[in-house]
Amino acid sequence: MNDFSFYSPTRIVFGRGVTDKVGAHLAEAEYTKALVVFGQGSVVRTGTLDRVKASLDQAGISHVELGGVRPNPEIGLVRQGIELARSEQVDVVLPVGGGSAMDCAKAIALGVPYDGDVWDFFVRGVKPAAHVPVAAVVTIPASGSEASNSSVISNDAEHLKSGINTDLNRPVISFLDPELTFTLPPYQTAAGATDIMSHVMERFFSGEPGVPVTDHIACGIIRSVIETAPRALEDPSDYDARANLMWAGTLAHNGLAGCGTNIPGKRDGDWTCHGLEHELSALDTGITHGAGLAVIFPAWMRYVWREHPERFLSFAYEVFEIEPVDESDEAIEDAVTATIDELQEFFVSLGMPRTLGELGVHEEDIDKMLPGLKINRGEVFGSFKQLTLDDARAIYASAL
Ligand code: NZQ
Ligand code: ZN
């Protein structure tokens, strides 16, 4: 097991009705004024926003609002939010929504005390030194942003989607009320489930040797998603299915599922599939992150598995109970191929795409994505198998 540093400072307040207790918790933590950040209307339509605001009012916490965060949130709104947070002197930023609202809020929080342009953190390597605390009300299990150290923001003018990882990005408190997720459209439920599994798989296939305790946690999270996502799709109000998915989403991306599988001193996980997907959603901001991953992950797996077949066999057994019939190369290839096929069929069964074509991405688009990939990942990337931009081109092409 490699040495690691696990830091997950976020308090998770989980369960029915926690939406109405947001104000009380924030008051207890001595916050006095919140910038409430939300998306394109779902929290207005469902009444969630009103519930959160009522609980703030009840607790004596004043608040201002910034709505309209789109999926794949854009830097322009982040800049507006920074101005608003400064002029209103808020002491906490409170996203109510999914990864997009949360990441927009995190970026605002980093930008408030910074003299330069907040985009410096995303592509110019500037390290943030301070922030305004973030608390989050989560409405979709997917990004894991509620406990992660990441914020991912798009810059339309520069055709980029880039992330900043810093412990400052970890929310101080996140509210997870599974009942809020009953209203999710099936496509978003499915894309969220895919993203959750991907956060675990990025870590599992890190290139480092297995760590039994971490592997069991990782594969347990994946098995739980495979069990509960179809139930949530069949019955959107199945509380236990929704609750298990929601908790899986947090555990998949707070770092727990990767302890000891990191290259010493570096981030846990490979993260190539996220890199390849972020270029898809930079190319077309209408592409849902999880849907892009449903196409990219199996394609990447087929391309790289020979580098460490033993990790694939371990995944095959723990997740799908697939074993090679003997130790021959053919039997191993059959078992790995069956595993990747089964994973891809699961994504498709949820309603996710199989090909880039289904996402509207075609051969002529591939070369448009490589410059962004080079900026975000460099010319050589990946830890399971080191890849180049030519490999990236081949993986995209294999998924057309
Ligand atoms: O915008 P509204 O109207 O709120 O609608 C949203 C949006 O259309 C809707 N929705 C959310 N909760 C709902 C709901 N509709 C009905 N009922 C509810 N309860 O769902 C759509 C998707 O929302 P979004 O916030 O975009 O989803 P998600 O949580 O998947 O976030 C995706 C973003 O997170 C980034 C992705 O790249 C993408 O930009 N990620 C962030 C990570 C992080 N910070 O750690 C890690 C991830 O790997 C990912 O990269
Ligand atoms: Zn993701």
Short mmCIF file of C-alpha atoms and ligand atoms in Angstrom, two decimals:
data_model
loop_
_atom_site.label_atom_id
_atom_site.label_comp_id
_atom_site.label_asym_id
_atom_site.label_seq_id
_atom_site.Cartn_x
_atom_site.Cartn_y
_atom_site.Cartn_z
CA MET A 1 0.00 0.00 0.00
CA ASN A 2 1.40 3.41 -0.93
CA ASP A 3 1.60 6.26 1.58
CA PHE A 4 -1.28 8.71 1.30
CA SER A 5 -2.83 11.74 2.91
CA PHE A 6 -6.61 11.50 3.24
CA TYR A 7 -8.42 14.72 4.11
CA SER A 8 -12.20 14.89 4.10
CA PRO A 9 -13.23 17.76 6.37
CA THR A 10 -16.79 18.14 5.05
CA ARG A 11 -19.59 17.56 7.54
CA ILE A 12 -22.31 15.54 5.80
CA VAL A 13 -25.84 16.15 7.05
CA PHE A 14 -27.88 13.38 5.46
CA GLY A 15 -31.52 12.40 5.39
CA ARG A 16 -35.16 13.33 4.96
CA GLY A 17 -35.88 16.97 5.55
CA VAL A 18 -32.33 18.22 6.10
CA THR A 19 -33.16 20.88 3.50
CA ASP A 20 -35.19 22.66 6.16
CA LYS A 21 -32.30 22.64 8.64
CA VAL A 22 -29.73 24.41 6.47
CA GLY A 23 -30.18 27.76 8.22
CA ALA A 24 -29.90 26.27 11.71
CA HIS A 25 -26.62 24.54 10.85
CA LEU A 26 -25.15 27.61 9.21
CA ALA A 27 -26.17 29.78 12.16
CA GLU A 28 -24.53 27.30 14.53
CA ALA A 29 -21.34 27.69 12.51
CA GLU A 30 -21.76 31.48 12.96
CA TYR A 31 -22.29 32.44 9.32
CA THR A 32 -24.40 35.55 8.88
CA LYS A 33 -24.85 36.21 5.14
CA ALA A 34 -25.04 33.70 2.29
CA LEU A 35 -24.72 33.95 -1.48
CA VAL A 36 -27.19 31.33 -2.70
CA VAL A 37 -26.10 29.93 -6.08
CA PHE A 38 -28.41 27.80 -8.21
CA GLY A 39 -28.98 26.45 -11.72
CA GLN A 40 -31.49 26.98 -14.47
CA GLY A 41 -34.70 26.56 -12.57
CA SER A 42 -35.17 23.04 -11.21
CA VAL A 43 -34.79 24.21 -7.59
CA VAL A 44 -37.31 26.97 -8.22
CA ARG A 45 -39.84 24.57 -9.76
CA THR A 46 -39.45 21.93 -7.05
CA GLY A 47 -39.72 24.41 -4.19
CA THR A 48 -36.27 23.50 -2.86
CA LEU A 49 -34.97 27.03 -3.16
CA ASP A 50 -37.89 28.43 -1.18
CA ARG A 51 -37.36 25.83 1.54
CA VAL A 52 -33.67 26.71 1.84
CA LYS A 53 -34.40 30.44 1.90
CA ALA A 54 -37.11 29.96 4.53
CA SER A 55 -34.69 28.06 6.73
CA LEU A 56 -32.09 30.82 6.33
CA ASP A 57 -34.70 33.44 7.24
CA GLN A 58 -35.76 31.46 10.27
CA ALA A 59 -32.15 31.25 11.46
CA GLY A 60 -31.56 34.97 10.90
CA ILE A 61 -29.09 34.49 8.05
CA SER A 62 -29.47 37.12 5.36
CA HIS A 63 -28.99 36.10 1.74
CA VAL A 64 -28.55 37.24 -1.83
CA GLU A 65 -29.05 35.09 -4.94
CA LEU A 66 -27.26 34.18 -8.13
CA GLY A 67 -29.28 31.88 -10.40
CA GLY A 68 -28.84 30.65 -13.95
CA VAL A 69 -25.78 28.41 -13.58
CA ARG A 70 -25.85 26.16 -16.65
CA PRO A 71 -24.60 22.56 -16.78
CA ASN A 72 -20.85 22.81 -17.57
CA PRO A 73 -20.79 26.16 -15.73
CA GLU A 74 -19.19 29.15 -17.43
CA ILE A 75 -16.56 31.52 -16.11
CA GLY A 76 -18.64 34.63 -16.96
CA LEU A 77 -21.20 33.86 -14.26
CA VAL A 78 -18.39 33.06 -11.83
CA ARG A 79 -16.99 36.56 -12.36
CA GLN A 80 -20.45 38.08 -11.77
CA GLY A 81 -20.78 36.03 -8.60
CA ILE A 82 -17.44 37.28 -7.30
CA GLU A 83 -18.56 40.90 -7.74
CA LEU A 84 -21.84 40.18 -5.99
CA ALA A 85 -20.21 38.30 -3.11
CA ARG A 86 -17.76 41.17 -2.61
CA SER A 87 -20.31 43.97 -2.75
CA GLU A 88 -22.69 42.09 -0.43
CA GLN A 89 -19.88 40.97 1.88
CA VAL A 90 -21.20 37.44 2.24
CA ASP A 91 -19.40 35.11 4.63
CA VAL A 92 -20.57 31.82 3.07
CA VAL A 93 -21.37 30.69 -0.48
CA LEU A 94 -24.31 28.28 -0.61
CA PRO A 95 -24.94 26.38 -3.86
CA VAL A 96 -28.29 24.61 -4.11
CA GLY A 97 -28.03 22.14 -6.98
CA GLY A 98 -25.63 19.74 -8.66
CA GLY A 99 -21.99 19.77 -9.61
CA SER A 100 -22.51 22.78 -11.83
CA ALA A 101 -23.94 25.03 -9.11
CA MET A 102 -21.42 23.67 -6.59
CA ASP A 103 -18.42 24.20 -8.88
CA CYS A 104 -19.58 27.69 -9.81
CA ALA A 105 -19.94 28.46 -6.09
CA LYS A 106 -16.49 27.05 -5.30
CA ALA A 107 -14.92 29.17 -8.04
CA ILE A 108 -16.70 32.28 -6.74
CA ALA A 109 -15.45 31.46 -3.25
CA LEU A 110 -11.85 31.24 -4.47
CA GLY A 111 -12.14 34.40 -6.53
CA VAL A 112 -13.48 36.75 -3.84
CA PRO A 113 -10.19 37.31 -1.97
CA TYR A 114 -8.01 37.15 -5.11
CA ASP A 115 -6.84 40.35 -6.82
CA GLY A 116 -6.37 38.84 -10.29
CA ASP A 117 -8.77 37.06 -12.65
CA VAL A 118 -10.23 33.87 -11.16
CA TRP A 119 -9.47 31.99 -14.42
CA ASP A 120 -5.77 32.19 -13.39
CA PHE A 121 -6.45 29.31 -10.99
CA PHE A 122 -7.82 27.08 -13.75
CA VAL A 123 -5.19 27.32 -16.48
CA ARG A 124 -2.36 29.55 -15.37
CA GLY A 125 -1.19 27.47 -12.44
CA VAL A 126 -1.83 30.16 -9.82
CA LYS A 127 -2.44 28.53 -6.43
CA PRO A 128 -5.32 29.99 -4.40
CA ALA A 129 -4.35 31.05 -0.90
CA ALA A 130 -7.72 31.95 0.62
CA HIS A 131 -11.45 31.64 0.02
CA VAL A 132 -14.90 32.21 1.39
CA PRO A 133 -16.27 28.97 2.94
CA VAL A 134 -18.73 26.94 0.86
CA ALA A 135 -21.71 24.96 2.17
CA ALA A 136 -23.77 22.92 -0.31
CA VAL A 137 -27.33 21.64 -0.70
CA VAL A 138 -27.07 18.72 -3.15
CA THR A 139 -29.89 17.92 -5.58
CA ILE A 140 -28.25 15.24 -7.75
CA PRO A 141 -25.88 12.40 -6.91
CA ALA A 142 -23.19 12.59 -9.57
CA SER A 143 -20.19 14.90 -9.35
CA GLY A 144 -19.27 14.25 -5.72
CA SER A 145 -18.42 17.93 -5.61
CA GLU A 146 -20.14 18.10 -2.21
CA ALA A 147 -16.97 16.66 -0.62
CA SER A 148 -14.36 16.83 -3.39
CA ASN A 149 -11.41 19.18 -3.75
CA SER A 150 -12.31 20.07 -7.36
CA SER A 151 -14.07 22.78 -9.24
CA VAL A 152 -14.48 22.42 -13.01
CA ILE A 153 -15.36 25.49 -15.08
CA SER A 154 -15.84 26.14 -18.80
CA ASN A 155 -14.47 29.16 -20.62
CA ASP A 156 -16.45 29.50 -23.85
CA ALA A 157 -14.24 32.22 -25.32
CA GLU A 158 -11.15 30.04 -24.91
CA HIS A 159 -12.98 26.77 -25.82
CA LEU A 160 -11.72 25.23 -22.59
CA LYS A 161 -13.11 23.32 -19.66
CA SER A 162 -10.58 23.16 -16.85
CA GLY A 163 -10.38 22.25 -13.19
CA ILE A 164 -8.61 23.39 -10.06
CA ASN A 165 -7.94 20.92 -7.25
CA THR A 166 -7.31 22.41 -3.82
CA ASP A 167 -8.43 21.51 -0.34
CA LEU A 168 -9.94 25.00 -0.16
CA ASN A 169 -12.59 23.60 -2.52
CA ARG A 170 -13.89 21.14 0.04
CA PRO A 171 -17.21 22.40 1.41
CA VAL A 172 -17.40 22.85 5.17
CA ILE A 173 -20.83 21.23 5.26
CA SER A 174 -23.03 19.49 2.69
CA PHE A 175 -26.71 18.72 3.00
CA LEU A 176 -27.85 15.51 1.32
CA ASP A 177 -31.61 15.07 1.29
CA PRO A 178 -32.39 12.08 -0.96
CA GLU A 179 -36.00 13.19 -1.40
CA LEU A 180 -34.75 16.18 -3.41
CA THR A 181 -33.55 13.75 -6.08
CA PHE A 182 -37.01 12.25 -6.74
CA THR A 183 -37.58 14.90 -9.42
CA LEU A 184 -34.46 14.11 -11.46
CA PRO A 185 -35.04 13.35 -15.15
CA PRO A 186 -34.04 9.72 -15.96
CA TYR A 187 -31.18 10.86 -18.18
CA GLN A 188 -29.63 12.86 -15.31
CA THR A 189 -30.11 9.98 -12.87
CA ALA A 190 -28.30 7.70 -15.33
CA ALA A 191 -25.54 10.17 -16.13
CA GLY A 192 -25.03 10.74 -12.40
CA ALA A 193 -24.73 6.99 -11.74
CA THR A 194 -22.17 6.72 -14.55
CA ASP A 195 -20.15 9.60 -13.15
CA ILE A 196 -20.15 8.06 -9.66
CA MET A 197 -18.85 4.75 -11.00
CA SER A 198 -16.27 6.60 -13.07
CA HIS A 199 -14.88 8.41 -10.03
CA VAL A 200 -14.22 5.04 -8.43
CA MET A 201 -12.83 3.47 -11.62
CA GLU A 202 -10.43 6.36 -12.23
CA ARG A 203 -8.90 5.48 -8.87
CA PHE A 204 -9.14 1.68 -9.16
CA PHE A 205 -7.29 1.71 -12.48
CA SER A 206 -4.47 3.96 -11.30
CA GLY A 207 -1.61 1.75 -12.44
CA GLU A 208 -0.55 1.08 -8.87
CA PRO A 209 -0.93 -2.36 -7.27
CA GLY A 210 -4.21 -3.24 -5.58
CA VAL A 211 -4.94 -2.40 -1.95
CA PRO A 212 -7.48 -4.95 -0.67
CA VAL A 213 -9.23 -2.70 1.85
CA THR A 214 -9.54 0.13 -0.67
CA ASP A 215 -10.46 -2.23 -3.52
CA HIS A 216 -13.32 -3.67 -1.48
CA ILE A 217 -14.61 -0.19 -0.65
CA ALA A 218 -14.27 0.81 -4.31
CA CYS A 219 -15.99 -2.24 -5.77
CA GLY A 220 -18.64 -2.13 -3.04
CA ILE A 221 -19.55 1.41 -4.11
CA ILE A 222 -19.73 0.30 -7.74
CA ARG A 223 -21.88 -2.73 -6.92
CA SER A 224 -24.23 -0.50 -4.92
CA VAL A 225 -24.67 1.82 -7.89
CA ILE A 226 -25.28 -1.13 -10.23
CA GLU A 227 -27.95 -2.35 -7.82
CA THR A 228 -29.68 0.93 -7.02
CA ALA A 229 -29.54 3.03 -10.21
CA PRO A 230 -31.99 0.77 -12.10
CA ARG A 231 -34.30 0.83 -9.08
CA ALA A 232 -34.24 4.64 -9.00
CA LEU A 233 -35.05 4.72 -12.71
CA GLU A 234 -37.92 2.29 -12.31
CA ASP A 235 -39.37 4.07 -9.30
CA PRO A 236 -38.07 7.65 -9.00
CA SER A 237 -39.48 7.92 -5.46
CA ASP A 238 -37.72 4.81 -4.12
CA TYR A 239 -36.15 6.47 -1.08
CA ASP A 240 -33.63 3.76 -0.28
CA ALA A 241 -32.42 3.52 -3.86
CA ARG A 242 -32.05 7.30 -4.06
CA ALA A 243 -30.37 7.47 -0.65
CA ASN A 244 -27.85 4.76 -1.47
CA LEU A 245 -27.02 6.43 -4.77
CA MET A 246 -26.54 9.74 -3.03
CA TRP A 247 -24.19 8.37 -0.40
CA ALA A 248 -22.31 6.41 -3.06
CA GLY A 249 -21.83 9.67 -4.95
CA THR A 250 -20.12 11.31 -1.99
CA LEU A 251 -17.96 8.32 -1.06
CA ALA A 252 -16.88 7.83 -4.67
CA HIS A 253 -15.16 11.19 -4.82
CA ASN A 254 -14.11 12.29 -1.34
CA GLY A 255 -10.83 10.37 -1.68
CA LEU A 256 -11.76 7.31 0.39
CA ALA A 257 -12.01 5.02 -2.63
CA GLY A 258 -8.42 5.70 -3.65
CA CYS A 259 -6.39 5.57 -0.43
CA GLY A 260 -3.09 3.84 -1.05
CA THR A 261 -3.52 3.50 -4.83
CA ASN A 262 -1.85 6.81 -5.62
CA ILE A 263 1.60 7.25 -7.11
CA PRO A 264 3.43 8.39 -3.95
CA GLY A 265 3.09 12.15 -3.53
CA LYS A 266 0.59 12.47 -6.37
CA ARG A 267 -3.16 12.52 -6.80
CA ASP A 268 -4.93 9.17 -6.50
CA GLY A 269 -6.13 7.81 -9.79
CA ASP A 270 -5.45 8.05 -13.49
CA TRP A 271 -8.09 10.59 -14.57
CA THR A 272 -7.49 10.19 -18.29
CA CYS A 273 -11.15 9.40 -18.98
CA HIS A 274 -12.19 12.58 -17.17
CA GLY A 275 -9.64 14.47 -19.22
CA LEU A 276 -10.97 13.02 -22.47
CA GLU A 277 -14.57 13.69 -21.42
CA HIS A 278 -13.94 17.27 -20.38
CA GLU A 279 -12.82 17.99 -23.95
CA LEU A 280 -16.12 16.57 -25.22
CA SER A 281 -18.13 18.90 -23.01
CA ALA A 282 -15.81 21.80 -23.92
CA LEU A 283 -16.47 21.06 -27.60
CA ASP A 284 -20.22 20.99 -27.03
CA THR A 285 -21.37 22.42 -23.71
CA GLY A 286 -24.68 20.61 -24.20
CA ILE A 287 -22.98 17.26 -23.55
CA THR A 288 -23.69 15.88 -20.07
CA HIS A 289 -20.48 14.87 -18.28
CA GLY A 290 -21.71 11.41 -17.23
CA ALA A 291 -23.01 10.62 -20.71
CA GLY A 292 -19.61 11.45 -22.18
CA LEU A 293 -17.96 9.17 -19.64
CA ALA A 294 -20.30 6.29 -20.57
CA VAL A 295 -18.75 6.37 -24.04
CA ILE A 296 -15.15 7.20 -23.11
CA PHE A 297 -14.57 4.77 -20.23
CA PRO A 298 -15.19 1.51 -22.11
CA ALA A 299 -13.19 2.84 -25.09
CA TRP A 300 -10.23 3.72 -22.84
CA MET A 301 -10.45 0.33 -21.11
CA ARG A 302 -10.31 -1.57 -24.41
CA TYR A 303 -7.27 0.49 -25.38
CA VAL A 304 -5.20 0.11 -22.19
CA TRP A 305 -6.18 -3.08 -20.35
CA ARG A 306 -3.14 -5.09 -21.50
CA GLU A 307 -0.90 -2.81 -19.43
CA HIS A 308 -2.20 -4.32 -16.15
CA PRO A 309 -4.56 -7.23 -16.90
CA GLU A 310 -4.45 -8.25 -13.23
CA ARG A 311 -6.34 -5.09 -12.22
CA PHE A 312 -9.03 -5.85 -14.77
CA LEU A 313 -9.33 -9.43 -13.57
CA SER A 314 -9.70 -8.23 -10.00
CA PHE A 315 -12.41 -5.74 -11.09
CA ALA A 316 -14.07 -8.46 -13.19
CA TYR A 317 -14.33 -10.78 -10.22
CA GLU A 318 -15.32 -8.26 -7.56
CA VAL A 319 -17.91 -6.38 -9.61
CA PHE A 320 -19.29 -8.93 -12.08
CA GLU A 321 -18.09 -12.30 -10.70
CA ILE A 322 -16.36 -12.98 -14.00
CA GLU A 323 -13.30 -15.26 -13.92
CA PRO A 324 -11.10 -16.53 -16.73
CA VAL A 325 -11.60 -20.25 -17.36
CA ASP A 326 -7.83 -20.82 -17.19
CA GLU A 327 -4.62 -18.78 -17.15
CA SER A 328 -4.10 -18.68 -20.91
CA ASP A 329 -3.82 -15.34 -22.70
CA GLU A 330 -7.04 -16.10 -24.61
CA ALA A 331 -9.01 -16.84 -21.45
CA ILE A 332 -7.76 -13.63 -19.81
CA GLU A 333 -8.65 -11.58 -22.88
CA ASP A 334 -12.10 -13.18 -22.98
CA ALA A 335 -12.72 -12.39 -19.31
CA VAL A 336 -11.56 -8.77 -19.63
CA THR A 337 -13.55 -8.23 -22.81
CA ALA A 338 -16.66 -9.72 -21.19
CA THR A 339 -16.19 -7.37 -18.23
CA ILE A 340 -15.85 -4.24 -20.36
CA ASP A 341 -18.82 -5.38 -22.47
CA GLU A 342 -20.90 -5.90 -19.34
CA LEU A 343 -19.99 -2.47 -17.98
CA GLN A 344 -20.87 -0.81 -21.27
CA GLU A 345 -24.16 -2.72 -21.53
CA PHE A 346 -25.01 -1.54 -18.02
CA PHE A 347 -24.49 2.10 -19.02
CA VAL A 348 -26.56 1.56 -22.18
CA SER A 349 -29.31 -0.16 -20.16
CA LEU A 350 -29.58 3.01 -18.06
CA GLY A 351 -30.13 5.07 -21.21
CA MET A 352 -26.58 6.26 -21.74
CA PRO A 353 -25.00 6.47 -25.21
CA ARG A 354 -22.64 3.85 -26.61
CA THR A 355 -20.94 6.01 -29.25
CA LEU A 356 -19.67 9.55 -29.72
CA GLY A 357 -21.96 9.79 -32.74
CA GLU A 358 -24.96 9.56 -30.39
CA LEU A 359 -23.56 12.66 -28.63
CA GLY A 360 -23.24 14.48 -31.96
CA VAL A 361 -19.44 14.17 -32.03
CA HIS A 362 -17.93 13.03 -35.33
CA GLU A 363 -14.55 12.24 -36.84
CA GLU A 364 -13.85 15.83 -37.91
CA ASP A 365 -14.32 16.96 -34.28
CA ILE A 366 -11.49 14.87 -32.87
CA ASP A 367 -8.66 17.20 -33.85
CA LYS A 368 -10.60 20.14 -32.40
CA MET A 369 -10.38 18.55 -28.93
CA LEU A 370 -6.65 17.84 -28.84
CA PRO A 371 -5.39 21.41 -28.25
CA GLY A 372 -7.54 21.69 -25.10
CA LEU A 373 -6.37 18.27 -23.94
CA LYS A 374 -2.77 19.40 -24.41
CA ILE A 375 -3.37 22.53 -22.30
CA ASN A 376 -5.16 20.62 -19.55
CA ARG A 377 -3.12 17.39 -19.47
CA GLY A 378 0.10 18.04 -21.37
CA GLU A 379 1.48 15.91 -24.21
CA VAL A 380 1.90 12.80 -22.06
CA PHE A 381 -0.68 11.84 -19.43
CA GLY A 382 -2.17 8.91 -17.54
CA SER A 383 -0.77 6.60 -14.89
CA PHE A 384 -2.39 3.24 -15.71
CA LYS A 385 -0.73 3.58 -19.11
CA GLN A 386 1.09 6.68 -20.26
CA LEU A 387 -0.67 8.05 -23.30
CA THR A 388 0.06 10.69 -25.90
CA LEU A 389 -2.21 12.93 -27.93
CA ASP A 390 -2.03 10.32 -30.72
CA ASP A 391 -3.37 7.72 -28.29
CA ALA A 392 -6.16 10.14 -27.34
CA ARG A 393 -7.01 10.50 -31.03
CA ALA A 394 -7.13 6.72 -31.37
CA ILE A 395 -9.38 6.31 -28.31
CA TYR A 396 -11.82 8.95 -29.59
CA ALA A 397 -11.76 7.32 -33.04
CA SER A 398 -12.51 3.90 -31.55
CA ALA A 399 -15.63 5.33 -29.91
CA LEU A 400 -17.15 6.99 -33.01
O1 NZQ B 1 -29.95 23.69 -13.87
P1 NZQ B 1 -31.12 23.07 -13.21
O2 NZQ B 1 -32.42 23.65 -13.66
O3 NZQ B 1 -30.99 23.02 -11.71
O4 NZQ B 1 -31.22 21.52 -13.72
C1 NZQ B 1 -30.19 20.57 -13.53
C2 NZQ B 1 -29.38 20.34 -14.80
O5 NZQ B 1 -30.16 20.52 -15.94
C3 NZQ B 1 -30.83 19.21 -13.32
N1 NZQ B 1 -31.14 18.90 -11.93
C4 NZQ B 1 -30.28 18.86 -10.88
N2 NZQ B 1 -30.92 18.45 -9.77
C5 NZQ B 1 -32.22 18.25 -10.12
C6 NZQ B 1 -32.37 18.54 -11.49
N3 NZQ B 1 -33.54 18.43 -12.14
C7 NZQ B 1 -34.61 18.02 -11.40
N4 NZQ B 1 -34.53 17.69 -10.09
C8 NZQ B 1 -33.35 17.79 -9.41
N5 NZQ B 1 -33.27 17.42 -8.13
O6 NZQ B 1 -29.85 18.28 -13.74
C9 NZQ B 1 -29.02 18.87 -14.74
C10 NZQ B 1 -27.58 18.60 -14.42
O7 NZQ B 1 -27.14 19.36 -13.30
P2 NZQ B 1 -25.58 19.52 -13.04
O8 NZQ B 1 -25.38 20.32 -11.82
O9 NZQ B 1 -24.92 19.99 -14.28
O10 NZQ B 1 -25.16 17.97 -12.81
P3 NZQ B 1 -23.91 17.28 -12.21
O11 NZQ B 1 -24.05 17.18 -10.74
O12 NZQ B 1 -23.73 16.05 -12.99
O13 NZQ B 1 -22.68 18.27 -12.47
C11 NZQ B 1 -21.95 18.24 -13.66
C12 NZQ B 1 -20.78 19.18 -13.59
O14 NZQ B 1 -19.89 18.78 -12.55
C13 NZQ B 1 -18.57 18.63 -13.08
C14 NZQ B 1 -18.83 18.20 -14.49
O15 NZQ B 1 -17.70 18.34 -15.31
C15 NZQ B 1 -19.98 19.12 -14.88
O16 NZQ B 1 -19.49 20.40 -15.22
N6 NZQ B 1 -17.79 17.73 -12.24
C16 NZQ B 1 -17.37 18.20 -11.05
C17 NZQ B 1 -16.58 17.46 -10.21
C18 NZQ B 1 -16.12 18.00 -8.93
N7 NZQ B 1 -16.31 19.28 -8.68
O17 NZQ B 1 -15.53 17.28 -8.10
C19 NZQ B 1 -16.13 16.12 -10.58
C20 NZQ B 1 -16.82 15.54 -11.74
O18 NZQ B 1 -15.96 14.60 -12.33
C21 NZQ B 1 -17.26 16.50 -12.78
O19 NZQ B 1 -16.19 16.83 -13.65
ZN ZN B 2 -16.86 13.01 -13.05
#
